[in-house]
PDB file of C-alpha atoms and ligand atoms in Angstrom:
ATOM      1  CA  MET A   1      14.445 -33.554 -21.720  1.00 58.00           C
ATOM      2  CA  SER A   2      13.740 -37.290 -21.582  1.00 78.00           C
ATOM      3  CA  PHE A   3      15.900 -39.066 -24.139  1.00 88.00           C
ATOM      4  CA  ASP A   4      13.981 -40.553 -27.358  1.00 94.00           C
ATOM      5  CA  ARG A   5      15.399 -41.501 -30.634  1.00 96.00           C
ATOM      6  CA  SER A   6      12.311 -40.378 -32.421  1.00 97.00           C
ATOM      7  CA  ILE A   7      12.714 -37.991 -35.684  1.00 98.00           C
ATOM      8  CA  LYS A   8      13.324 -34.338 -34.719  1.00 98.00           C
ATOM      9  CA  ILE A   9      13.746 -31.559 -37.151  1.00 99.00           C
ATOM     10  CA  ALA A  10      15.873 -28.724 -36.196  1.00 99.00           C
ATOM     11  CA  PRO A  11      15.664 -25.545 -38.557  1.00 99.00           C
ATOM     12  CA  SER A  12      18.906 -23.637 -38.907  1.00 98.00           C
ATOM     13  CA  ILE A  13      18.140 -19.910 -38.590  1.00 98.00           C
ATOM     14  CA  LEU A  14      21.041 -19.115 -40.691  1.00 98.00           C
ATOM     15  CA  SER A  15      18.593 -19.321 -43.576  1.00 98.00           C
ATOM     16  CA  ALA A  16      15.991 -17.361 -41.790  1.00 98.00           C
ATOM     17  CA  ASP A  17      15.309 -13.521 -42.587  1.00 98.00           C
ATOM     18  CA  PHE A  18      18.174 -11.744 -40.571  1.00 98.00           C
ATOM     19  CA  ALA A  19      15.903  -8.610 -40.004  1.00 98.00           C
ATOM     20  CA  ASN A  20      13.151 -10.832 -38.078  1.00 98.00           C
ATOM     21  CA  PHE A  21      14.674 -13.654 -36.270  1.00 98.00           C
ATOM     22  CA  GLY A  22      12.201 -13.456 -33.082  1.00 98.00           C
ATOM     23  CA  GLN A  23       9.234 -13.678 -35.716  1.00 98.00           C
ATOM     24  CA  GLU A  24      10.976 -16.516 -37.579  1.00 98.00           C
ATOM     25  CA  ILE A  25      11.585 -18.629 -34.672  1.00 98.00           C
ATOM     26  CA  GLN A  26       8.135 -18.079 -33.478  1.00 98.00           C
ATOM     27  CA  ALA A  27       6.926 -19.133 -36.894  1.00 98.00           C
ATOM     28  CA  ILE A  28       8.982 -22.278 -37.266  1.00 98.00           C
ATOM     29  CA  GLU A  29       7.913 -23.318 -33.786  1.00 98.00           C
ATOM     30  CA  LYS A  30       4.247 -22.887 -34.554  1.00 98.00           C
ATOM     31  CA  GLU A  31       4.809 -24.645 -37.873  1.00 98.00           C
ATOM     32  CA  GLY A  32       5.911 -27.717 -36.169  1.00 98.00           C
ATOM     33  CA  CYS A  33       9.723 -27.781 -35.477  1.00 98.00           C
ATOM     34  CA  ASP A  34      11.183 -29.738 -32.584  1.00 98.00           C
ATOM     35  CA  TRP A  35      14.404 -27.942 -32.093  1.00 98.00           C
ATOM     36  CA  VAL A  36      15.984 -24.589 -33.142  1.00 99.00           C
ATOM     37  CA  HIS A  37      19.433 -24.724 -34.610  1.00 99.00           C
ATOM     38  CA  VAL A  38      21.788 -21.773 -34.023  1.00 99.00           C
ATOM     39  CA  ASP A  39      24.818 -21.692 -36.345  1.00 98.00           C
ATOM     40  CA  VAL A  40      27.582 -19.548 -34.602  1.00 98.00           C
ATOM     41  CA  MET A  41      30.539 -18.761 -36.884  1.00 98.00           C
ATOM     42  CA  ASP A  42      33.781 -16.748 -36.304  1.00 98.00           C
ATOM     43  CA  GLY A  43      35.234 -16.166 -39.558  1.00 98.00           C
ATOM     44  CA  HIS A  44      38.443 -18.184 -38.640  1.00 98.00           C
ATOM     45  CA  PHE A  45      37.174 -21.891 -37.976  1.00 98.00           C
ATOM     46  CA  VAL A  46      34.899 -21.235 -40.830  1.00 98.00           C
ATOM     47  CA  PRO A  47      34.760 -18.409 -43.636  1.00 98.00           C
ATOM     48  CA  ASN A  48      31.698 -16.563 -42.306  1.00 98.00           C
ATOM     49  CA  LEU A  49      30.684 -14.750 -39.365  1.00 98.00           C
ATOM     50  CA  THR A  50      27.321 -14.993 -37.538  1.00 98.00           C
ATOM     51  CA  PHE A  51      26.141 -14.622 -34.008  1.00 98.00           C
ATOM     52  CA  GLY A  52      27.793 -13.604 -30.607  1.00 98.00           C
ATOM     53  CA  PRO A  53      26.380 -14.382 -27.110  1.00 98.00           C
ATOM     54  CA  PRO A  54      24.267 -11.336 -27.123  1.00 98.00           C
ATOM     55  CA  ALA A  55      22.453 -12.396 -30.354  1.00 98.00           C
ATOM     56  CA  VAL A  56      21.874 -15.797 -28.888  1.00 98.00           C
ATOM     57  CA  ALA A  57      20.479 -14.116 -25.690  1.00 98.00           C
ATOM     58  CA  ALA A  58      18.078 -12.049 -27.822  1.00 98.00           C
ATOM     59  CA  PHE A  59      16.907 -15.325 -29.611  1.00 98.00           C
ATOM     60  CA  ARG A  60      16.399 -17.118 -26.098  1.00 98.00           C
ATOM     61  CA  PRO A  61      13.060 -15.699 -25.219  1.00 98.00           C
ATOM     62  CA  HIS A  62      11.512 -16.720 -28.676  1.00 98.00           C
ATOM     63  CA  VAL A  63      12.684 -20.241 -28.274  1.00 98.00           C
ATOM     64  CA  LYS A  64       9.999 -22.618 -26.495  1.00 98.00           C
ATOM     65  CA  THR A  65      11.281 -25.745 -27.996  1.00 98.00           C
ATOM     66  CA  PHE A  66      15.004 -26.609 -27.599  1.00 98.00           C
ATOM     67  CA  MET A  67      17.897 -24.214 -28.576  1.00 98.00           C
ATOM     68  CA  ASP A  68      20.868 -26.169 -30.065  1.00 98.00           C
ATOM     69  CA  VAL A  69      23.825 -24.017 -30.759  1.00 99.00           C
ATOM     70  CA  HIS A  70      26.394 -25.040 -33.013  1.00 99.00           C
ATOM     71  CA  LEU A  71      29.642 -23.388 -32.383  1.00 99.00           C
ATOM     72  CA  MET A  72      31.825 -23.322 -35.458  1.00 98.00           C
ATOM     73  CA  ILE A  73      34.750 -21.361 -33.689  1.00 98.00           C
ATOM     74  CA  SER A  74      38.043 -21.901 -32.680  1.00 98.00           C
ATOM     75  CA  PRO A  75      39.424 -21.826 -30.084  1.00 97.00           C
ATOM     76  CA  VAL A  76      36.197 -22.696 -28.413  1.00 98.00           C
ATOM     77  CA  ASP A  77      36.737 -23.382 -24.609  1.00 98.00           C
ATOM     78  CA  GLN A  78      36.619 -19.830 -23.541  1.00 98.00           C
ATOM     79  CA  TYR A  79      33.207 -18.966 -24.954  1.00 98.00           C
ATOM     80  CA  ILE A  80      31.252 -21.920 -23.662  1.00 98.00           C
ATOM     81  CA  GLU A  81      30.333 -20.192 -20.404  1.00 98.00           C
ATOM     82  CA  ALA A  82      28.987 -17.073 -22.549  1.00 98.00           C
ATOM     83  CA  TYR A  83      26.986 -19.295 -24.744  1.00 99.00           C
ATOM     84  CA  ALA A  84      25.546 -21.279 -21.854  1.00 99.00           C
ATOM     85  CA  GLU A  85      24.666 -17.859 -19.938  1.00 98.00           C
ATOM     86  CA  ALA A  86      22.869 -16.797 -23.220  1.00 98.00           C
ATOM     87  CA  GLY A  87      20.491 -19.651 -22.864  1.00 98.00           C
ATOM     88  CA  ALA A  88      21.760 -22.568 -24.984  1.00 99.00           C
ATOM     89  CA  ASP A  89      20.025 -25.783 -24.110  1.00 98.00           C
ATOM     90  CA  MET A  90      22.842 -27.515 -25.888  1.00 98.00           C
ATOM     91  CA  ILE A  91      26.294 -26.592 -27.133  1.00 99.00           C
ATOM     92  CA  VAL A  92      28.272 -28.284 -29.930  1.00 99.00           C
ATOM     93  CA  ALA A  93      31.820 -28.085 -30.405  1.00 99.00           C
ATOM     94  CA  HIS A  94      33.914 -29.272 -33.106  1.00 98.00           C
ATOM     95  CA  VAL A  95      36.569 -31.941 -32.786  1.00 98.00           C
ATOM     96  CA  GLU A  96      38.679 -30.205 -35.107  1.00 98.00           C
ATOM     97  CA  ALA A  97      38.316 -26.907 -33.279  1.00 98.00           C
ATOM     98  CA  SER A  98      39.868 -27.880 -29.735  1.00 96.00           C
ATOM     99  CA  THR A  99      43.129 -29.165 -28.939  1.00 96.00           C
ATOM    100  CA  HIS A 100      41.741 -31.274 -25.904  1.00 98.00           C
ATOM    101  CA  ILE A 101      38.196 -32.009 -26.978  1.00 98.00           C
ATOM    102  CA  HIS A 102      37.477 -34.300 -24.065  1.00 98.00           C
ATOM    103  CA  ARG A 103      38.077 -31.384 -21.851  1.00 98.00           C
ATOM    104  CA  THR A 104      35.877 -29.128 -23.956  1.00 98.00           C
ATOM    105  CA  MET A 105      33.110 -31.613 -23.635  1.00 98.00           C
ATOM    106  CA  GLN A 106      33.683 -31.646 -19.697  1.00 98.00           C
ATOM    107  CA  ALA A 107      33.600 -27.893 -19.803  1.00 98.00           C
ATOM    108  CA  ILE A 108      29.983 -27.736 -21.651  1.00 98.00           C
ATOM    109  CA  ARG A 109      28.585 -30.254 -19.183  1.00 98.00           C
ATOM    110  CA  ALA A 110      30.051 -28.335 -16.403  1.00 98.00           C
ATOM    111  CA  GLN A 111      27.890 -25.429 -17.397  1.00 98.00           C
ATOM    112  CA  GLY A 112      24.845 -27.536 -16.955  1.00 98.00           C
ATOM    113  CA  VAL A 113      23.890 -27.695 -20.602  1.00 98.00           C
ATOM    114  CA  LYS A 114      23.778 -30.773 -22.901  1.00 98.00           C
ATOM    115  CA  ALA A 115      27.036 -31.558 -24.735  1.00 98.00           C
ATOM    116  CA  GLY A 116      27.458 -32.351 -28.494  1.00 99.00           C
ATOM    117  CA  VAL A 117      30.470 -33.035 -30.612  1.00 99.00           C
ATOM    118  CA  ALA A 118      30.633 -32.109 -34.320  1.00 99.00           C
ATOM    119  CA  LEU A 119      32.695 -33.882 -37.041  1.00 98.00           C
ATOM    120  CA  ASN A 120      33.506 -32.164 -40.555  1.00 98.00           C
ATOM    121  CA  PRO A 121      33.066 -34.340 -43.645  1.00 98.00           C
ATOM    122  CA  GLY A 122      36.904 -34.977 -43.682  1.00 98.00           C
ATOM    123  CA  THR A 123      37.034 -36.179 -39.956  1.00 98.00           C
ATOM    124  CA  PRO A 124      36.663 -39.934 -39.385  1.00 98.00           C
ATOM    125  CA  ALA A 125      33.978 -41.533 -37.114  1.00 98.00           C
ATOM    126  CA  SER A 126      37.036 -42.826 -34.955  1.00 98.00           C
ATOM    127  CA  ALA A 127      37.535 -39.120 -33.852  1.00 98.00           C
ATOM    128  CA  VAL A 128      34.764 -39.266 -31.370  1.00 98.00           C
ATOM    129  CA  ALA A 129      35.236 -42.767 -30.064  1.00 98.00           C
ATOM    130  CA  GLU A 130      36.458 -41.579 -26.559  1.00 98.00           C
ATOM    131  CA  LEU A 131      33.794 -39.163 -26.212  1.00 98.00           C
ATOM    132  CA  LEU A 132      30.724 -41.207 -26.416  1.00 98.00           C
ATOM    133  CA  ASP A 133      30.107 -41.559 -22.647  1.00 98.00           C
ATOM    134  CA  LEU A 134      30.922 -37.636 -22.353  1.00 98.00           C
ATOM    135  CA  VAL A 135      28.169 -36.280 -24.931  1.00 98.00           C
ATOM    136  CA  ASP A 136      24.454 -36.191 -25.374  1.00 98.00           C
ATOM    137  CA  MET A 137      24.768 -35.853 -29.207  1.00 98.00           C
ATOM    138  CA  VAL A 138      27.272 -36.297 -32.297  1.00 99.00           C
ATOM    139  CA  LEU A 139      26.914 -33.825 -35.103  1.00 99.00           C
ATOM    140  CA  VAL A 140      27.871 -35.228 -38.368  1.00 99.00           C
ATOM    141  CA  MET A 141      28.355 -32.523 -40.839  1.00 98.00           C
ATOM    142  CA  THR A 142      27.266 -33.406 -44.383  1.00 98.00           C
ATOM    143  CA  VAL A 143      28.620 -30.107 -46.012  1.00 98.00           C
ATOM    144  CA  ASN A 144      31.956 -28.305 -45.402  1.00 98.00           C
ATOM    145  CA  PRO A 145      30.716 -25.864 -42.552  1.00 98.00           C
ATOM    146  CA  GLY A 146      30.305 -22.088 -43.192  1.00 97.00           C
ATOM    147  CA  PHE A 147      27.199 -21.603 -45.372  1.00 96.00           C
ATOM    148  CA  GLY A 148      23.581 -22.773 -45.896  1.00 97.00           C
ATOM    149  CA  GLY A 149      22.228 -24.070 -49.411  1.00 97.00           C
ATOM    150  CA  GLN A 150      25.285 -26.357 -49.853  1.00 97.00           C
ATOM    151  CA  LYS A 151      25.066 -29.826 -51.475  1.00 98.00           C
ATOM    152  CA  PHE A 152      24.743 -33.072 -49.326  1.00 98.00           C
ATOM    153  CA  ILE A 153      27.981 -35.043 -49.317  1.00 98.00           C
ATOM    154  CA  HIS A 154      27.121 -38.585 -49.616  1.00 98.00           C
ATOM    155  CA  SER A 155      30.232 -40.093 -48.265  1.00 96.00           C
ATOM    156  CA  CYS A 156      28.887 -39.049 -44.698  1.00 98.00           C
ATOM    157  CA  VAL A 157      26.155 -41.679 -44.893  1.00 98.00           C
ATOM    158  CA  GLU A 158      28.680 -44.533 -44.080  1.00 98.00           C
ATOM    159  CA  LYS A 159      30.039 -42.669 -41.500  1.00 98.00           C
ATOM    160  CA  THR A 160      26.814 -41.979 -39.950  1.00 98.00           C
ATOM    161  CA  HIS A 161      26.102 -45.761 -40.023  1.00 98.00           C
ATOM    162  CA  ASP A 162      29.455 -46.313 -38.339  1.00 98.00           C
ATOM    163  CA  ILE A 163      28.703 -43.832 -35.625  1.00 98.00           C
ATOM    164  CA  ARG A 164      25.372 -45.257 -34.989  1.00 98.00           C
ATOM    165  CA  GLN A 165      27.000 -48.735 -34.260  1.00 98.00           C
ATOM    166  CA  MET A 166      29.607 -47.089 -31.868  1.00 98.00           C
ATOM    167  CA  ILE A 167      26.876 -45.681 -30.003  1.00 98.00           C
ATOM    168  CA  GLY A 168      25.054 -48.681 -29.153  1.00 98.00           C
ATOM    169  CA  ASP A 169      22.216 -48.291 -26.426  1.00 97.00           C
ATOM    170  CA  ARG A 170      23.663 -45.230 -24.963  1.00 98.00           C
ATOM    171  CA  GLU A 171      21.325 -42.089 -24.755  1.00 98.00           C
ATOM    172  CA  VAL A 172      23.255 -40.364 -27.552  1.00 98.00           C
ATOM    173  CA  HIS A 173      21.460 -38.566 -30.454  1.00 98.00           C
ATOM    174  CA  ILE A 174      22.984 -38.275 -33.919  1.00 98.00           C
ATOM    175  CA  GLN A 175      22.364 -35.003 -35.691  1.00 99.00           C
ATOM    176  CA  ILE A 176      22.910 -34.541 -39.315  1.00 99.00           C
ATOM    177  CA  ASP A 177      23.731 -30.936 -40.495  1.00 98.00           C
ATOM    178  CA  GLY A 178      23.803 -29.673 -43.937  1.00 98.00           C
ATOM    179  CA  GLY A 179      22.037 -30.277 -47.347  1.00 98.00           C
ATOM    180  CA  VAL A 180      19.208 -31.964 -45.692  1.00 98.00           C
ATOM    181  CA  THR A 181      16.147 -32.195 -48.015  1.00 98.00           C
ATOM    182  CA  PRO A 182      13.337 -34.636 -48.524  1.00 98.00           C
ATOM    183  CA  GLU A 183      15.567 -36.448 -50.914  1.00 98.00           C
ATOM    184  CA  THR A 184      18.618 -36.900 -49.015  1.00 98.00           C
ATOM    185  CA  VAL A 185      17.084 -37.414 -45.434  1.00 98.00           C
ATOM    186  CA  PRO A 186      16.024 -40.912 -46.086  1.00 98.00           C
ATOM    187  CA  LEU A 187      19.800 -41.793 -46.525  1.00 98.00           C
ATOM    188  CA  VAL A 188      20.831 -40.640 -43.118  1.00 98.00           C
ATOM    189  CA  ALA A 189      17.755 -41.711 -41.187  1.00 98.00           C
ATOM    190  CA  ALA A 190      18.224 -45.232 -42.442  1.00 98.00           C
ATOM    191  CA  ALA A 191      21.707 -44.904 -41.384  1.00 98.00           C
ATOM    192  CA  GLY A 192      20.553 -44.277 -37.831  1.00 98.00           C
ATOM    193  CA  ALA A 193      20.528 -40.592 -37.386  1.00 98.00           C
ATOM    194  CA  ASP A 194      17.631 -39.038 -35.400  1.00 98.00           C
ATOM    195  CA  VAL A 195      18.025 -35.293 -35.497  1.00 98.00           C
ATOM    196  CA  PHE A 196      18.062 -33.522 -38.877  1.00 99.00           C
ATOM    197  CA  VAL A 197      19.006 -29.733 -39.336  1.00 98.00           C
ATOM    198  CA  ALA A 198      17.655 -27.998 -42.429  1.00 98.00           C
ATOM    199  CA  GLY A 199      18.070 -24.458 -43.374  1.00 98.00           C
ATOM    200  CA  SER A 200      17.211 -23.695 -46.881  1.00 98.00           C
ATOM    201  CA  ALA A 201      15.024 -26.783 -47.087  1.00 98.00           C
ATOM    202  CA  VAL A 202      12.765 -25.282 -44.333  1.00 98.00           C
ATOM    203  CA  PHE A 203      12.669 -21.782 -45.070  1.00 98.00           C
ATOM    204  CA  LYS A 204      12.388 -21.669 -48.867  1.00 98.00           C
ATOM    205  CA  GLY A 205       9.088 -20.433 -50.106  1.00 98.00           C
ATOM    206  CA  GLY A 206       8.107 -18.809 -47.047  1.00 98.00           C
ATOM    207  CA  SER A 207       8.385 -15.622 -44.973  1.00 98.00           C
ATOM    208  CA  VAL A 208       7.247 -14.117 -41.804  1.00 97.00           C
ATOM    209  CA  GLU A 209       4.334 -12.857 -43.574  1.00 97.00           C
ATOM    210  CA  ASN A 210       3.634 -16.341 -45.081  1.00 98.00           C
ATOM    211  CA  PRO A 211       5.009 -19.262 -42.956  1.00 98.00           C
ATOM    212  CA  ALA A 212       2.988 -21.967 -44.040  1.00 98.00           C
ATOM    213  CA  PRO A 213       5.668 -23.138 -46.482  1.00 98.00           C
ATOM    214  CA  TYR A 214       7.705 -23.754 -43.444  1.00 99.00           C
ATOM    215  CA  GLY A 215       5.196 -26.257 -41.892  1.00 98.00           C
ATOM    216  CA  ALA A 216       4.829 -28.027 -45.282  1.00 98.00           C
ATOM    217  CA  ASN A 217       8.604 -28.183 -45.751  1.00 98.00           C
ATOM    218  CA  ILE A 218       9.206 -29.612 -42.263  1.00 98.00           C
ATOM    219  CA  ARG A 219       6.461 -32.228 -42.671  1.00 98.00           C
ATOM    220  CA  ALA A 220       8.092 -33.324 -46.042  1.00 98.00           C
ATOM    221  CA  ILE A 221      11.314 -33.723 -44.480  1.00 98.00           C
ATOM    222  CA  ARG A 222       9.704 -35.446 -41.254  1.00 98.00           C
ATOM    223  CA  GLU A 223       7.851 -37.996 -43.296  1.00 98.00           C
ATOM    224  CA  ALA A 224      10.616 -38.664 -45.777  1.00 98.00           C
ATOM    225  CA  ALA A 225      12.813 -39.635 -42.716  1.00 98.00           C
ATOM    226  CA  GLU A 226       9.889 -41.702 -41.087  1.00 98.00           C
ATOM    227  CA  ALA A 227       9.220 -43.568 -44.147  1.00 98.00           C
ATOM    228  CA  VAL A 228      12.514 -45.408 -43.884  1.00 97.00           C
ATOM    229  CA  LEU A 229      12.103 -46.354 -40.403  1.00 93.00           C
TER     230      LEU A 229
HETATM  231  C1  DX5 B 301      26.454 -24.864 -42.113  1.00 84.93           C
HETATM  232  C2  DX5 B 301      25.574 -25.069 -40.889  1.00 84.93           C
HETATM  233  C3  DX5 B 301      24.390 -25.826 -41.330  1.00 84.93           C
HETATM  234  C4  DX5 B 301      23.642 -24.900 -42.344  1.00 84.93           C
HETATM  235  C5  DX5 B 301      22.450 -25.898 -42.896  1.00 84.93           C
HETATM  236  O1  DX5 B 301      28.004 -24.637 -41.720  1.00 84.93           O
HETATM  237  O2  DX5 B 301      26.288 -25.719 -39.620  1.00 84.93           O
HETATM  238  O3  DX5 B 301      23.529 -25.820 -39.968  1.00 84.93           O
HETATM  239  O4  DX5 B 301      23.029 -23.733 -41.969  1.00 84.93           O
HETATM  240  O5  DX5 B 301      21.807 -25.060 -43.916  1.00 84.93           O
HETATM  241  P1  DX5 B 301      21.334 -26.188 -45.172  1.00 84.93           P
HETATM  242  O6  DX5 B 301      20.195 -27.092 -44.511  1.00 84.93           O
HETATM  243  O7  DX5 B 301      20.864 -25.021 -46.268  1.00 84.93           O
HETATM  244  O8  DX5 B 301      22.548 -26.842 -45.663  1.00 84.93           O
HETATM  245 ZN1   ZN B 302      24.946 -26.061 -38.142  1.00 84.93          ZN
END
């Protein structure tokens, strides 16, 4: 994957039909998404439970674009290899979930996959200052993690701008995750983010039988982001 900072839309399958993940992944890719965002939750780091490595391995053959695996789990290091083996193209770990986040990023890269570091809304931008030469992406949470369909937290916009300044000309993406809609995306696109996760805003109104709304929703978010660049 060559680096470019063009706008990318990464639907979160946390908002997909849980009885039809394969078809839902095929549908969002056919409808124009750039990445597929897989939210892994352990019921400990966040108050919800989702996908183990076998589930991610089952998603893998359906993903033709790029599978971005967001680990909302703690501890995290002992699961990195399993999610890499399951086929993740990128593994994102939370700075709050690891006592030794620098080593965690090294461990992800040692598996030959892209490495991302995530920050919760309460964590300052400075928490990633020492990691920018070790990662391919900084994930800025714009909701408190655990669920789809939550309200965008506006105080994270300023933080996004600060992180974009810290990155400079490094080949590091900024991903926004949580409450992204055509109304909120311009704020964070203007602040310098380039990858946008959206769950409820992409899947609303559609189904595996009727995926056309997925395409319309993806286009609406993309156009709203591009309009401010
Ligand atoms: C929340 C997850 C997000 C969430 C996004 O913990 O990390 O990826 O699924 O869902 P929306 O776009 O509905 O906020
Ligand atoms: Zn996520």
